[in-house]
Coordinates of C-alpha atoms and ligand atoms in Angstrom, one line a residue:
Chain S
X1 CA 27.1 1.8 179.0
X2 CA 28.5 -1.5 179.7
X3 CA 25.6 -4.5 179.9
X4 CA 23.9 -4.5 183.1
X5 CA 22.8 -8.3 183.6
X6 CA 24.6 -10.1 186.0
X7 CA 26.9 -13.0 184.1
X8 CA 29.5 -13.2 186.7
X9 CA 27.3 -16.1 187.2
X10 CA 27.6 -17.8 184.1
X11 CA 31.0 -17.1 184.2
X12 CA 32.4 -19.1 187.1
X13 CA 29.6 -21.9 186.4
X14 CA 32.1 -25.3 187.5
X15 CA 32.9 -28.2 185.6
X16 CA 34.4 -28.8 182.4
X17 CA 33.1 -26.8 179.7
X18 CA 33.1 -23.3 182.4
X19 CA 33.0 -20.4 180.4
X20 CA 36.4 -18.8 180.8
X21 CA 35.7 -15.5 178.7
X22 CA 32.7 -13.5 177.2
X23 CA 32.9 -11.1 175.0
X24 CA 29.0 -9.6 174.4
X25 CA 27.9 -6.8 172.3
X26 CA 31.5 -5.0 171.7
X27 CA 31.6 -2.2 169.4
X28 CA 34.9 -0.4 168.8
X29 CA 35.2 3.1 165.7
X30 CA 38.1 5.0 165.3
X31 CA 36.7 8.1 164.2
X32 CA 34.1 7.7 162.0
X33 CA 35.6 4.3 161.1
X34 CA 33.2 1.5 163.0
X35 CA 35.4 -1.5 163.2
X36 CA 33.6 -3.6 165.7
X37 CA 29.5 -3.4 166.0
X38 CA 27.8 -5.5 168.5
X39 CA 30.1 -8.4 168.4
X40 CA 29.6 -11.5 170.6
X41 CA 31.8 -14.2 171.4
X42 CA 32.2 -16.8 174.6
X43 CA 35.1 -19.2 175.2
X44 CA 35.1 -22.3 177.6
X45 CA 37.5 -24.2 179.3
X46 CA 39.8 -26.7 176.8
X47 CA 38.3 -25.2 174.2
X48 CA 39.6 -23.9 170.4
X49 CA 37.8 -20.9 168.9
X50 CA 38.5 -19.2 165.7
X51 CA 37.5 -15.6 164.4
X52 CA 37.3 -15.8 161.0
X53 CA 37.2 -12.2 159.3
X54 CA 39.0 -10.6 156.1
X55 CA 42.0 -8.4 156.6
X56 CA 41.0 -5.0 158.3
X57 CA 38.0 -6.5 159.5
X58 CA 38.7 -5.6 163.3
X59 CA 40.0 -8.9 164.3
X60 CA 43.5 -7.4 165.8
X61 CA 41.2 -4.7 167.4
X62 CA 38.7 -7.5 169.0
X63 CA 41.9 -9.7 170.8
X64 CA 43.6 -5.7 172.0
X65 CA 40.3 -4.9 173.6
X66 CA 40.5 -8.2 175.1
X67 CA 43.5 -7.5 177.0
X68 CA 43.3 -4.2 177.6
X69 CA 45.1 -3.0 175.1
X70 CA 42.0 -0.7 173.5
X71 CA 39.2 0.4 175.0
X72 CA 35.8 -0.7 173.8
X73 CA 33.3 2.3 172.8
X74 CA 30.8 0.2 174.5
X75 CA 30.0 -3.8 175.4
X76 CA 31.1 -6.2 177.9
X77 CA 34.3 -8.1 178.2
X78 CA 34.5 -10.4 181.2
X79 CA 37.1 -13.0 182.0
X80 CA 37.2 -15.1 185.1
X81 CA 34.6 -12.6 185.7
X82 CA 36.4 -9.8 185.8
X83 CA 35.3 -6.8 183.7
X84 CA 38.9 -6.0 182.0
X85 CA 37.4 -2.0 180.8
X86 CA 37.2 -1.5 184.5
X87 CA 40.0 -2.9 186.4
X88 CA 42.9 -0.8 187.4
X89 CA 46.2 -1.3 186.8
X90 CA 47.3 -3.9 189.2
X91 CA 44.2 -5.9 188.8
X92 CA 44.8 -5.7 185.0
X93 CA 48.4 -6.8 185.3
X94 CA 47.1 -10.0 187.6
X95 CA 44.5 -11.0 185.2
X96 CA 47.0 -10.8 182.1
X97 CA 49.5 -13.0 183.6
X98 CA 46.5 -15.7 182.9
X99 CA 46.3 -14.2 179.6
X100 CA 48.7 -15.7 176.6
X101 CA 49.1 -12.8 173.9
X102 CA 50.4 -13.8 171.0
X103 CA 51.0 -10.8 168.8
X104 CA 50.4 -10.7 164.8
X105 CA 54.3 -9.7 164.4
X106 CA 55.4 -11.2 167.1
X107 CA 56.4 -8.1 168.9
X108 CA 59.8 -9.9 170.1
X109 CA 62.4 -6.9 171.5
X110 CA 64.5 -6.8 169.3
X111 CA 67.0 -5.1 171.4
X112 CA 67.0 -8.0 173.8
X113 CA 68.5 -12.0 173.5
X114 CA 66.0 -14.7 172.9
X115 CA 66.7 -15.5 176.6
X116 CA 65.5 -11.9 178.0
X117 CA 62.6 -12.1 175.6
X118 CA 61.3 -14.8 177.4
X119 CA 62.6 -13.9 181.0
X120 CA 60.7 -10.7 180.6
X121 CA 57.1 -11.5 181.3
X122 CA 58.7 -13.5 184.0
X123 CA 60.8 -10.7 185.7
X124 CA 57.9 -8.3 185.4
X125 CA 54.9 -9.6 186.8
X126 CA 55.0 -9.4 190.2
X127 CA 55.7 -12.9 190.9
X128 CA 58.9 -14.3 192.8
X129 CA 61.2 -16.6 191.4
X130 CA 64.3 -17.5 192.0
X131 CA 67.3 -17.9 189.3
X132 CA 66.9 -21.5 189.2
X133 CA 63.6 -21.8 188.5
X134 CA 63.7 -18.6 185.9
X135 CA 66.6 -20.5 183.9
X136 CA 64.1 -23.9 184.2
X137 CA 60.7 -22.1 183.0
X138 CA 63.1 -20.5 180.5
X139 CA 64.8 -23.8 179.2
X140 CA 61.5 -25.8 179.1
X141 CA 59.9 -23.2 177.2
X142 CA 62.2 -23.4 174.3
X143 CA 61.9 -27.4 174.5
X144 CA 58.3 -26.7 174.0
X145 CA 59.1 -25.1 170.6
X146 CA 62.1 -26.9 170.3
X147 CA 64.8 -24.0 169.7
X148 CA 66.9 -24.7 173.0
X149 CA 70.1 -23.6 170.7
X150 CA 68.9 -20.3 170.0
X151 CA 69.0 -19.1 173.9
X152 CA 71.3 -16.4 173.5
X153 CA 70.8 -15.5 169.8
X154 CA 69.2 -12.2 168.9
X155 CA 66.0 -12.1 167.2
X156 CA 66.9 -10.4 164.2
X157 CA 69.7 -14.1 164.1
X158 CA 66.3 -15.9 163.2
X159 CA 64.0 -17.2 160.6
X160 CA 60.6 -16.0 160.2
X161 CA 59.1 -19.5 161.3
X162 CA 61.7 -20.0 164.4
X163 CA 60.8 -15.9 165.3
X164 CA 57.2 -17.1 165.3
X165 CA 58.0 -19.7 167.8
X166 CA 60.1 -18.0 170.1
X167 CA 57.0 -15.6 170.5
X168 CA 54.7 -18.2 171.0
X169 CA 57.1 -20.0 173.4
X170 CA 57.2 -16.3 175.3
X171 CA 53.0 -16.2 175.2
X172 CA 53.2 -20.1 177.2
X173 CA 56.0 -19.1 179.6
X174 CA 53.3 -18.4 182.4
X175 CA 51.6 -20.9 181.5
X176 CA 48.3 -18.9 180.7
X177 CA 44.7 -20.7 180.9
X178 CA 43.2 -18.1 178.0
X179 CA 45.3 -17.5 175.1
X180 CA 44.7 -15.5 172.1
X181 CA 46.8 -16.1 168.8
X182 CA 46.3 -13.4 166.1
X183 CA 47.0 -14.8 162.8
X184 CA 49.5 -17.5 164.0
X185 CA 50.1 -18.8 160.7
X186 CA 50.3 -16.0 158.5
X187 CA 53.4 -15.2 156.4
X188 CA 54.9 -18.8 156.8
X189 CA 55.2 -21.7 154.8
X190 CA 53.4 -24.8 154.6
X191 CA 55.5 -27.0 156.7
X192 CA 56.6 -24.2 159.4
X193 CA 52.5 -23.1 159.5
X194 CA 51.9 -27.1 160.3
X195 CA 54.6 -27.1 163.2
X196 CA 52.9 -24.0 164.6
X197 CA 49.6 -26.1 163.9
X198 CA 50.5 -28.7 165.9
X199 CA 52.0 -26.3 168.3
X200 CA 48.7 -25.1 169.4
X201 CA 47.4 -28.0 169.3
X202 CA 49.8 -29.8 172.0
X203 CA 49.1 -26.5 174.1
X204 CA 45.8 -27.2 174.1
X205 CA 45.9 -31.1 175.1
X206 CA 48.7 -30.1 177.4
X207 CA 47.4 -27.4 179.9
X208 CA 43.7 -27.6 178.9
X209 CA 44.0 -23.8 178.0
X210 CA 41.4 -22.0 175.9
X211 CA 42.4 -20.2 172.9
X212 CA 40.9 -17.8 170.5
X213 CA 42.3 -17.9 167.6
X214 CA 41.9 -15.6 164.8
X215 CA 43.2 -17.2 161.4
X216 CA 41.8 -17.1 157.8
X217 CA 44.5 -19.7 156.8
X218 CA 41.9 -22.9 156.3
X219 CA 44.5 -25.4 156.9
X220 CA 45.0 -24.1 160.8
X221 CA 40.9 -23.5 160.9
X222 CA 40.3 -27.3 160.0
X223 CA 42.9 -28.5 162.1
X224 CA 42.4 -26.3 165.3
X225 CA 38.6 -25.1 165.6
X226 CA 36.2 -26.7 167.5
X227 CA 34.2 -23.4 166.7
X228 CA 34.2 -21.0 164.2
X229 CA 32.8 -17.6 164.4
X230 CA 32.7 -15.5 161.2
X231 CA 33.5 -11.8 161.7
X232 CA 31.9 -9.6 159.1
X233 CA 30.7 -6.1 159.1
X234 CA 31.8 -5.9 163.0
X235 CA 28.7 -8.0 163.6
X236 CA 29.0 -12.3 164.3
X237 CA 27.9 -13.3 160.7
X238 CA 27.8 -16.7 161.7
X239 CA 28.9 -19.2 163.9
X240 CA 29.2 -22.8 163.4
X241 CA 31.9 -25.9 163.5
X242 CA 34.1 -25.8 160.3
X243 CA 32.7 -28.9 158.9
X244 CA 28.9 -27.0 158.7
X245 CA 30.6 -24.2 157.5
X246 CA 32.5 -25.8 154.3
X247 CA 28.5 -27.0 152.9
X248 CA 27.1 -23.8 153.5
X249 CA 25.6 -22.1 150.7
X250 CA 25.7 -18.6 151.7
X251 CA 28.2 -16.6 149.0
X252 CA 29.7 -14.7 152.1
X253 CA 30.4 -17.9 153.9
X254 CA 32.2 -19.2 150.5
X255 CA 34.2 -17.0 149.9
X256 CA 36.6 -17.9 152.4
X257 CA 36.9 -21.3 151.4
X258 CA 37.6 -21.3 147.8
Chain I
X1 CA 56.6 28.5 155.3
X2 CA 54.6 31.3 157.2
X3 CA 51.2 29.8 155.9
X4 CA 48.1 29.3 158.7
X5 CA 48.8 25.2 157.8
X6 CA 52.5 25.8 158.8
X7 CA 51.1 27.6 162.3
X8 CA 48.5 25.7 163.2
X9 CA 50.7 22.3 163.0
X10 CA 53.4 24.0 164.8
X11 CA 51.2 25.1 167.4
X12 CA 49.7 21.7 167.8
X13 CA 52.8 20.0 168.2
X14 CA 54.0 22.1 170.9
X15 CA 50.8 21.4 172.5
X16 CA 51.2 17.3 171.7
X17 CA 54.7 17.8 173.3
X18 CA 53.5 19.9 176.3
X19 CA 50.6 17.1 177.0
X20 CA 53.1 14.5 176.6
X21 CA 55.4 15.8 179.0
X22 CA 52.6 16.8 181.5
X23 CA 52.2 12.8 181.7
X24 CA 55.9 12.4 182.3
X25 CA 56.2 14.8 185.2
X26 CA 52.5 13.1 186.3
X27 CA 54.3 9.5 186.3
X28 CA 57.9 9.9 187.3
X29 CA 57.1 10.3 190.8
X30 CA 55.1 7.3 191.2
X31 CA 56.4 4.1 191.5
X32 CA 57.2 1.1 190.2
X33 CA 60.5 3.3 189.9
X34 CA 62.5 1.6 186.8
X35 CA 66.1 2.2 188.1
X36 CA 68.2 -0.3 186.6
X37 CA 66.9 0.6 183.4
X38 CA 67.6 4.1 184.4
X39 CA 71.4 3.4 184.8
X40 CA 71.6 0.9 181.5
X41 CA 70.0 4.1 179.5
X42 CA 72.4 6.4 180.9
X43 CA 75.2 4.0 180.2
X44 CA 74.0 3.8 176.5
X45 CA 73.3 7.6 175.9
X46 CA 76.6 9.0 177.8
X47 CA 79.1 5.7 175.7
X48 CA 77.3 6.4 172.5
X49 CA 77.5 10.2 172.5
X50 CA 81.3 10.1 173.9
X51 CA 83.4 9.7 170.2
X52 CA 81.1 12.0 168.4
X53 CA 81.5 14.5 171.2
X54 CA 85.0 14.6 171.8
X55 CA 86.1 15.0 168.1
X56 CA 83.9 17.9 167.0
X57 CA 84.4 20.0 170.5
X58 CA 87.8 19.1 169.7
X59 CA 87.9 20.1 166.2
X60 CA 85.6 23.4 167.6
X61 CA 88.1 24.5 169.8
X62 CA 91.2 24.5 167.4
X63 CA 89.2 26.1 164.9
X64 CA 87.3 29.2 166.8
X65 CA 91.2 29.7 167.9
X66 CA 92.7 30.0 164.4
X67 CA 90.1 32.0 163.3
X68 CA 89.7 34.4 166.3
X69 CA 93.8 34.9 166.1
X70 CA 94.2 37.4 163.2
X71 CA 91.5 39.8 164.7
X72 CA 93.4 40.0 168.1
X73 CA 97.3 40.0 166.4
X74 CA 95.6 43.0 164.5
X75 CA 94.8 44.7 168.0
X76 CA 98.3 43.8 169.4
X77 CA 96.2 41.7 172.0
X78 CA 97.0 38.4 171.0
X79 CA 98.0 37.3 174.8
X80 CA 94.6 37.7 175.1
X81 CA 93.5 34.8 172.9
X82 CA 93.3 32.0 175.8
X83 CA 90.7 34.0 177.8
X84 CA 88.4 34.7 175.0
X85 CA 87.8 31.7 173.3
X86 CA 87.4 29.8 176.6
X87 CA 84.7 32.4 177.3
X88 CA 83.2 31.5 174.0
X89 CA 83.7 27.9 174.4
X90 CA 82.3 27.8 178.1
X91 CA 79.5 30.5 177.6
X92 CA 78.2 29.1 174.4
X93 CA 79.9 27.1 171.7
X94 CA 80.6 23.9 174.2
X95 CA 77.3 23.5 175.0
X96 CA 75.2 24.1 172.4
X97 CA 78.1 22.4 170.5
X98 CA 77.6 19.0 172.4
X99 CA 73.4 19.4 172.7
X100 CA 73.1 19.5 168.8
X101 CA 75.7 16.7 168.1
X102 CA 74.0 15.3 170.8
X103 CA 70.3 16.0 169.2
X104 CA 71.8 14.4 166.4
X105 CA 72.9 10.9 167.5
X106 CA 71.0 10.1 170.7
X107 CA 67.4 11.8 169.5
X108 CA 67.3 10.1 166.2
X109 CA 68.4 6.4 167.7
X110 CA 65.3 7.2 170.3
X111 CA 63.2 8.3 167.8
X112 CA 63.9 5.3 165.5
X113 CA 64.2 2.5 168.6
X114 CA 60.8 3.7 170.1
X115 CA 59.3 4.1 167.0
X116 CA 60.5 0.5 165.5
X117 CA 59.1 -0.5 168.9
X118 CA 55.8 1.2 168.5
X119 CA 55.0 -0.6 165.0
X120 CA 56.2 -3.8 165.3
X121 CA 53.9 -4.0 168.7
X122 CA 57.1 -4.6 171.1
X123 CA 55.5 -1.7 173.4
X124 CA 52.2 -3.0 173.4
X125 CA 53.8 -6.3 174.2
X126 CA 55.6 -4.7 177.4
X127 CA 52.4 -3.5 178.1
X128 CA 50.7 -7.0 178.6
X129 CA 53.7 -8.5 180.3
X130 CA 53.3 -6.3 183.6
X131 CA 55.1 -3.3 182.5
X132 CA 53.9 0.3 182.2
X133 CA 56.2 0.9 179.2
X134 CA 55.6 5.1 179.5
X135 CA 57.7 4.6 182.5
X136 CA 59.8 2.1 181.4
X137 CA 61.0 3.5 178.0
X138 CA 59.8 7.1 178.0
X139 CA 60.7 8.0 182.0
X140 CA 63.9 6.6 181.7
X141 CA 65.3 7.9 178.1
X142 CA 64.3 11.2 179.2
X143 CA 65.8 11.0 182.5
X144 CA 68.9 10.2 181.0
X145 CA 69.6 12.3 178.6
X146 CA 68.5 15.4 180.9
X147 CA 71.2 14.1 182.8
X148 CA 74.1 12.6 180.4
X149 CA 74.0 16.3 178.1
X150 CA 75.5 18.5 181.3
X151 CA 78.1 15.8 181.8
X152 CA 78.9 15.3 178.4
X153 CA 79.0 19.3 177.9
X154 CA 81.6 19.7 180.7
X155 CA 83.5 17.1 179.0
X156 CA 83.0 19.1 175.4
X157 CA 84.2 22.4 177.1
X158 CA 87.1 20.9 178.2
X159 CA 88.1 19.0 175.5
X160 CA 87.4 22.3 173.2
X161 CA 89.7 24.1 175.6
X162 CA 92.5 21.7 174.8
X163 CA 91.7 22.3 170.6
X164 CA 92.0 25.7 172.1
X165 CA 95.3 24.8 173.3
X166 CA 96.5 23.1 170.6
X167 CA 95.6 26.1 168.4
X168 CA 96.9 28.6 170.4
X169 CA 100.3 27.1 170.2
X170 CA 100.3 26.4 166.6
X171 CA 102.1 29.9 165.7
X172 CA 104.1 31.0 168.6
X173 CA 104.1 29.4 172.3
X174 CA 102.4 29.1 175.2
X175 CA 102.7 26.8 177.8
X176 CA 100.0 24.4 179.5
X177 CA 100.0 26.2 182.6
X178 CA 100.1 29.9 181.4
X179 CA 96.9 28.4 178.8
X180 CA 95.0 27.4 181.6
X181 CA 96.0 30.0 184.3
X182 CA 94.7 32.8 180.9
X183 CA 91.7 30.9 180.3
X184 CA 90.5 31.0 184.0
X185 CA 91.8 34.6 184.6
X186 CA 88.6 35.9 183.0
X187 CA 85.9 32.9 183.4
X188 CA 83.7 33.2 186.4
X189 CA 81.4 30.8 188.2
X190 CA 78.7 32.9 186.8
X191 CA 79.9 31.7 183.2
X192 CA 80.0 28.3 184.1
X193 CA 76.5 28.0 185.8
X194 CA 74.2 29.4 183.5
X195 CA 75.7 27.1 181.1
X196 CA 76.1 23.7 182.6
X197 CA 71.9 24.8 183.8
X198 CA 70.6 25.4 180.2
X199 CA 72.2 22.3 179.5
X200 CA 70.5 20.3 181.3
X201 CA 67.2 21.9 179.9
X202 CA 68.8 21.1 176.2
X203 CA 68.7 17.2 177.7
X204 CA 65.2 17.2 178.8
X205 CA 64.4 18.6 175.1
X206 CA 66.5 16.1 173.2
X207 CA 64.5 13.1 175.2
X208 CA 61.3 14.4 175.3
X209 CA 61.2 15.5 171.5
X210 CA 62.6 11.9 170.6
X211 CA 60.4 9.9 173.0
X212 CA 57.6 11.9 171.8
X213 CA 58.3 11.2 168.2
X214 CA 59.0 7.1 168.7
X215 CA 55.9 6.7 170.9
X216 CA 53.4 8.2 168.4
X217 CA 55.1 6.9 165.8
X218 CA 53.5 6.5 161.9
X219 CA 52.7 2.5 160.8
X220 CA 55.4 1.5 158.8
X221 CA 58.9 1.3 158.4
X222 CA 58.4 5.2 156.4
X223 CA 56.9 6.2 159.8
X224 CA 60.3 5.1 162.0
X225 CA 62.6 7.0 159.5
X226 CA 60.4 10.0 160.4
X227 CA 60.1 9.9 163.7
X228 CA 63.7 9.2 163.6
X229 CA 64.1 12.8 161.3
X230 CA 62.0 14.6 162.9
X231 CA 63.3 14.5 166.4
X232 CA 66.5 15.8 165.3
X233 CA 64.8 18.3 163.3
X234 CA 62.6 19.7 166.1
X235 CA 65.2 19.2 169.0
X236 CA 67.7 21.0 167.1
X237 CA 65.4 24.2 167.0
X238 CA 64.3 24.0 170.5
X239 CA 68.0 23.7 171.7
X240 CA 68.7 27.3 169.5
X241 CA 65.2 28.4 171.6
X242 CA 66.1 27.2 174.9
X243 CA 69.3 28.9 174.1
X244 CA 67.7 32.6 173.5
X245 CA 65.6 32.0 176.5
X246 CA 68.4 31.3 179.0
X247 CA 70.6 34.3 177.2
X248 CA 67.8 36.6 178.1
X249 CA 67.4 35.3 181.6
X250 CA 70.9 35.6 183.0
X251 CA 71.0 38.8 181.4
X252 CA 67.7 40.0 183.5
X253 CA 69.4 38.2 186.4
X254 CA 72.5 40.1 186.3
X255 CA 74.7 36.9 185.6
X256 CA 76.5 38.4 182.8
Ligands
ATP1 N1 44.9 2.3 166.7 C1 44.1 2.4 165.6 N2 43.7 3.7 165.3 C2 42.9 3.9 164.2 N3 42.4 2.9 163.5 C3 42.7 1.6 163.8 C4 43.6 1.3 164.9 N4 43.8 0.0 164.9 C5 43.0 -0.5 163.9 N5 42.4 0.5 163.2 C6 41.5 0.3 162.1 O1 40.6 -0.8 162.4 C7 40.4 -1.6 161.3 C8 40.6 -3.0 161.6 O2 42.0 -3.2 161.9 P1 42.5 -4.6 162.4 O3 44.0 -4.5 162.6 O4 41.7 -5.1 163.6 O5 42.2 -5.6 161.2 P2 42.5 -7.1 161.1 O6 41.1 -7.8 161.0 O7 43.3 -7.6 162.2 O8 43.2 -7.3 159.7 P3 44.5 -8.2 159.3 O9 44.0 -9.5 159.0 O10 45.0 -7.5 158.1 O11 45.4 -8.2 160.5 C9 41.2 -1.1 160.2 O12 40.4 -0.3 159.3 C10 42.2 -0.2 160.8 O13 42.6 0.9 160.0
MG2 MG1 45.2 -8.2 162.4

């Protein structure tokens, strides 16, 4: 079922630009309903890709089946080599702790502090940590997103904009080298989608992580693609840097950008 | 109501139910054992229930005793009043009493926290941060509340015996010790067990149902208030079910 060729290879090539994830001929229905078909995508070290794709076009599906979350009908998904449909559970668990999720609604628990929230992924991976260095991993990821004050508010105490950072300060608290952001900026305004812009962006220059990002807010593709790949019929329509993309013809391709 | 739609969706949500709690007797042996969150659910299902269960058994008691009074004066055997409603109350009304106020608060707020949990992605979220969240959410509610109800049930029956009291002495006199020393003239170990077992049962059915109901829970904020409905709904019935079932068994076991 799953592709047969050998690109373990590929994927642990060294140097800068080594291919971190590939995702290669993914297809994904729910019923009768075909959401994914034959989708490709591959993501290198440092680097920022966005899937661009109209609402229900399997986007949210492609990042789950990425992490584990859904199971692919058929198609490879490797990262660090690994084949995430195959692992077991602890394997799963070790490769997501390299794996930065950060949910479309944010999926904070709402039944815990801000400060549980982000001690969770910390207290449940099987990694050892002392107090000290919990409280420190805690306190520097809210510097990151600069909401040290809201430490022991609960989530339902925030704004939209500062709930969307608290998640994203939960996704960076392992400090992951792959992250995937689905629909970081959606729902906010202007000025709080820029500081989640710029967000990324510092993640990026700062731990030389790759992301996938899946947007179809044009502001955050300008600023934060180095790639885009458009996502359209569950198949890669086309894939290109934004700036080729804007002076394409092709009325599919335009649409997005009016 | 009797329509072939009506019987083939109740049949497959008993079967739904069944398979999902074939995965919890599958998991709860296995580790990673989630104790501490064992205890914190406990703490919050036994706290929660407490008021709620204390003023109804209450209120039960003093009432079945008022009304059960005329009847017996009518006889001439009023002195016997203590030892029958504290049959009634042990045997029966305490229990069942407690399960469905129980059904009531504690599976509707599962229901509604699993299901809120389900569609705003929290357990999927638990799921990539290292936690098997069946085990974690599921395991543990259920665990709980199979055993928080028989605690809570004991605490019912005797809170319903001191409405009892209460009622008992509201025409005529009776003192504490002649209440009690009447009440446990006539109740035997073999009314108390049956009880405080079935009530564990009753537990198991008010966390599976509302687990079950959260975890599969609709999209949508309409979806939570269902789940959150339909657990109380559907635990209520099976706590009247489990009921017949046990009532037929100690009788076929000689307990009565
Ligand atoms: N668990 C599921 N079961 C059944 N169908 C699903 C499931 N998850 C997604 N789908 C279907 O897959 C399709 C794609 O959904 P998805 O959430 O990936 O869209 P999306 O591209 O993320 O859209 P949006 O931009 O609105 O978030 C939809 O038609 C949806 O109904
Ligand atoms: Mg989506």
């Amino acid at each position: 079922m799953y592709q047969t060729e050998n690109i373990s290879e590929q994927v642990q090539a060294p140097g800068n630009d080594e291919v971190v994830m590939v995702v290669r001929n993914l297809s994904k229905s729910f019923g009768s309903n075909q959401v994914l078909n034959d989708f490709s995508v591959t993501l290198r070290r440092g680097e920022n890709v966005v899937v661009l794709g109209k609402s229900g076009s399997g986007k949210s599906v492609l990042i789950k089946c990425i992490i584990g979350l859904l199971k692919p009908d058929s198609g490879c998904i490797e990262v660090f080599g690994q084949r995430i449909p195959d692992l077991n559970a602890e394997a799963l668990d070790a490769i997501r702790m390299k794996i930065g999720f950060l949910f479309q609604s944010n999926a904070l628990y709402d039944s815990m502090t801000v400060r549980e929230n982000l001690e969770f992924p910390l207290r449940r991976h099987s990694i050892l940590l002392t107090q000290e260095e919990v409280d420190q991993l805690v306190k520097d990821a809210l510097a990151d997103v600069k909401l040290e004050h809201t430490i022991d508010m609960m989530p339902a105490e925030l704004s939209g904009g500062m709930r969307k950072r608290i998640a994203l300060a939960r996704t960076l608290i392992l400090k992951p080298a792959i992250i995937l952001y689905d629909e970081p900026t959606t729902g906010l305004d202007p000025i709080t989608a820029r500081e989640i812009i710029d967000l990324i962006m510092e993640v990026q220059k700062k731990y030389h992580a790759a992301s996938l990002i899946i947007s179809h807010d044009m502001n955050c593709v300008r600023m934060v693609a180095d790639r885009v790949v458009m996502l359209i019929g569950g198949r890669n329509y086309k894939e290109a840097p934004y700036e080729e993309l804007i002076q394409s013809d092709d009325p599919g391709i335009k649409a997005f950008f009016e | 109501m009797f329509s072939s739609r009506y019987w083939k969706f109740f049949f497959e949500e008993t079967g739904n139910i069944a398979r999902f709690a074939g995965r919890l007797f599958s998991q709860w042996g296995k580790p990673r054992y989630e104790i501490a969150e064992f205890f914190r659910q406990c703490y919050i299902i036994g706290y929660k229930s407490l008021p709620l269960v204390t003023l109804t058994t209450f209120i039960m008691g003093l009432v079945l005793t008022m009304q059960i009074r005329p009847f017996l004066v009518d006889y001439g055997v009023e002195s016997q009043l203590p030892a029958m409603v504290g049959i009634a109350i042990v045997r029966e009304i305490g229990p069942v009493i407690t399960a469905l106020i129980f059904a009531g608060k504690i599976g509707s707020s599962i229901g509604a926290e699993l299901g809120s949990m389900k569609v705003t992605e929290q357990i999927d979220a638990m799921e990539v941060s290292g936690t098997n969240p069946f085990k974690y959410l599921v395991v543990t509610r259920v665990l709980a509340a199979t055993f928080m109800l028989p605690l809570l049930a004991i605490l019912g029956d005797v809170v319903a015996l001191y409405g009892a009291y209460l009622g008992v002495n509201m025409s005529g006199v009776t003192s504490f010790e002649l209440f009690w020393a009447k009440v446990f003239k006539y109740l035997s170990f073999s009314d108390v067990l049956p009880a405080f077992v079935k009530s564990f049962f009753f537990g198991f059915a008010v966390g599976i149902v509302g687990c079950y109901k959260g975890y599969y829970s609709k999209k949508g904020t309409e979806g939570v208030g269902q789940s959150a409905n339909s657990a109380v709904v559907l635990s209520s019935v099976l706590i009247f079910i489990i009921d017949l079932i046990a009532v037929q068994i100690t009788d076929v076991l000689n307990l009565n």
